[in-house]
Amino acid sequence: MTTDQQGPQAFGPPPPAYGSQAPAHASPPPPTHVPGPPPTHVPGPPPAYVPGQIPQPVPAGPEFVAFDKTNALVIDGEGVSFDLGGQITDHAWQHITQLHYTAQGTFLRVGITHTAGWFHECVINAKKQQKMIEWLTQLGPVAAYYQAQLANRG
């Protein structure tokens, strides 16, 4: 930028003063864009792809979910998952030899025996006997289904 005796060199005309009208020679604002009709098909996100791996369908089967303020468990077609205070462990059915459960007062205790021989369990507080009855009513058929699957695998 060069300066002369009249001050720094400016770029274009000065802006209009506050509150004054725009000069008559000002260009009109650009036309607003009017969107067309929405597309008839919006594709979802692409499926996750791992090279060399064929996606496997999620095994079908009954599900059971129970949780309290610190622990949770899920039993489904993939296996048994325990969340013990934020520490999550997933146990696939091919690594489980037995599925156990029992109620002790308002506490539901669910455990698995791993093919390596160790035992892992999760205890969940139903707080109320009615909730425990609901859980046991749901868990009974689900556990029986997967226990039969484990026995048939033999």
CSV table of N, CA, C and O in Angstrom, one decimal, residues 82 91-100 111-121 150 153:
chain,number,residue,atom,x,y,z
A,82,PHE,N,-22.7,-57.6,30.3
A,82,PHE,CA,-22.9,-57.0,31.6
A,82,PHE,C,-22.3,-55.6,31.6
A,82,PHE,O,-21.2,-55.4,31.0
A,91,HIS,N,-20.1,-61.2,26.2
A,91,HIS,CA,-19.8,-62.6,26.2
A,91,HIS,C,-20.7,-63.2,25.1
A,91,HIS,O,-21.9,-63.3,25.2
A,92,ALA,N,-20.0,-63.7,24.0
A,92,ALA,CA,-20.7,-64.3,22.9
A,92,ALA,C,-21.1,-65.7,23.2
A,92,ALA,O,-20.4,-66.4,24.0
A,93,TRP,N,-22.2,-66.2,22.6
A,93,TRP,CA,-22.7,-67.5,23.0
A,93,TRP,C,-21.7,-68.6,22.8
A,93,TRP,O,-21.7,-69.6,23.5
A,94,GLN,N,-20.8,-68.4,21.8
A,94,GLN,CA,-19.9,-69.5,21.5
A,94,GLN,C,-18.8,-69.6,22.6
A,94,GLN,O,-18.1,-70.6,22.7
A,95,HIS,N,-18.8,-68.6,23.5
A,95,HIS,CA,-17.8,-68.7,24.7
A,95,HIS,C,-18.6,-69.0,26.0
A,95,HIS,O,-17.9,-68.9,27.0
A,96,ILE,N,-19.8,-69.2,25.9
A,96,ILE,CA,-20.6,-69.5,27.1
A,96,ILE,C,-21.0,-71.0,27.2
A,96,ILE,O,-21.5,-71.5,26.2
A,97,THR,N,-20.8,-71.6,28.3
A,97,THR,CA,-21.3,-73.0,28.5
A,97,THR,C,-22.6,-73.1,29.3
A,97,THR,O,-23.4,-74.0,29.1
A,98,GLN,N,-22.8,-72.1,30.2
A,98,GLN,CA,-24.0,-72.1,31.0
A,98,GLN,C,-24.5,-70.7,31.3
A,98,GLN,O,-23.7,-69.8,31.4
A,99,LEU,N,-25.8,-70.6,31.5
A,99,LEU,CA,-26.4,-69.3,31.8
A,99,LEU,C,-27.2,-69.6,33.1
A,99,LEU,O,-28.0,-70.5,33.2
A,100,HIS,N,-26.9,-68.8,34.2
A,100,HIS,CA,-27.6,-69.0,35.5
A,100,HIS,C,-28.3,-67.7,35.9
A,100,HIS,O,-27.9,-66.6,35.5
A,111,GLY,N,-25.6,-65.0,35.9
A,111,GLY,CA,-24.2,-65.3,35.7
A,111,GLY,C,-24.1,-66.2,34.5
A,111,GLY,O,-25.0,-66.9,34.0
A,112,ILE,N,-22.8,-66.2,34.0
A,112,ILE,CA,-22.5,-67.1,32.9
A,112,ILE,C,-21.2,-67.9,33.3
A,112,ILE,O,-20.4,-67.4,34.0
A,113,THR,N,-21.1,-69.1,32.7
A,113,THR,CA,-19.9,-69.9,32.9
A,113,THR,C,-19.2,-69.9,31.5
A,113,THR,O,-19.9,-70.2,30.5
A,114,HIS,N,-18.0,-69.4,31.5
A,114,HIS,CA,-17.2,-69.3,30.2
A,114,HIS,C,-16.6,-70.6,29.8
A,114,HIS,O,-16.4,-71.5,30.7
A,115,THR,N,-16.4,-70.8,28.6
A,115,THR,CA,-15.8,-72.1,28.1
A,115,THR,C,-14.4,-72.3,28.7
A,115,THR,O,-14.0,-73.5,28.8
A,116,ALA,N,-13.7,-71.3,29.2
A,116,ALA,CA,-12.4,-71.4,29.9
A,116,ALA,C,-12.6,-71.9,31.3
A,116,ALA,O,-11.6,-72.1,32.0
A,117,GLY,N,-13.9,-71.9,31.8
A,117,GLY,CA,-14.1,-72.4,33.1
A,117,GLY,C,-14.4,-71.3,34.2
A,117,GLY,O,-14.9,-71.6,35.3
A,118,TRP,N,-14.2,-70.1,33.9
A,118,TRP,CA,-14.5,-69.0,34.9
A,118,TRP,C,-15.9,-68.6,34.8
A,118,TRP,O,-16.6,-68.8,33.9
A,119,PHE,N,-16.4,-68.0,35.9
A,119,PHE,CA,-17.7,-67.6,36.1
A,119,PHE,C,-17.8,-66.1,36.3
A,119,PHE,O,-16.9,-65.5,36.9
A,120,HIS,N,-18.8,-65.4,35.6
A,120,HIS,CA,-18.9,-64.0,35.6
A,120,HIS,C,-20.4,-63.7,35.9
A,120,HIS,O,-21.3,-64.3,35.3
A,121,GLU,N,-20.7,-62.7,36.8
A,121,GLU,CA,-22.1,-62.4,37.1
A,121,GLU,C,-22.3,-61.0,37.2
A,121,GLU,O,-21.4,-60.2,37.4
A,150,LEU,N,-27.7,-73.8,24.3
A,150,LEU,CA,-26.4,-74.3,24.9
A,150,LEU,C,-26.4,-75.8,25.0
A,150,LEU,O,-25.4,-76.4,24.7
A,153,ARG,N,-26.0,-77.5,21.7
A,153,ARG,CA,-24.7,-77.4,21.2
A,153,ARG,C,-23.7,-78.4,21.7
A,153,ARG,O,-22.8,-78.8,21.0
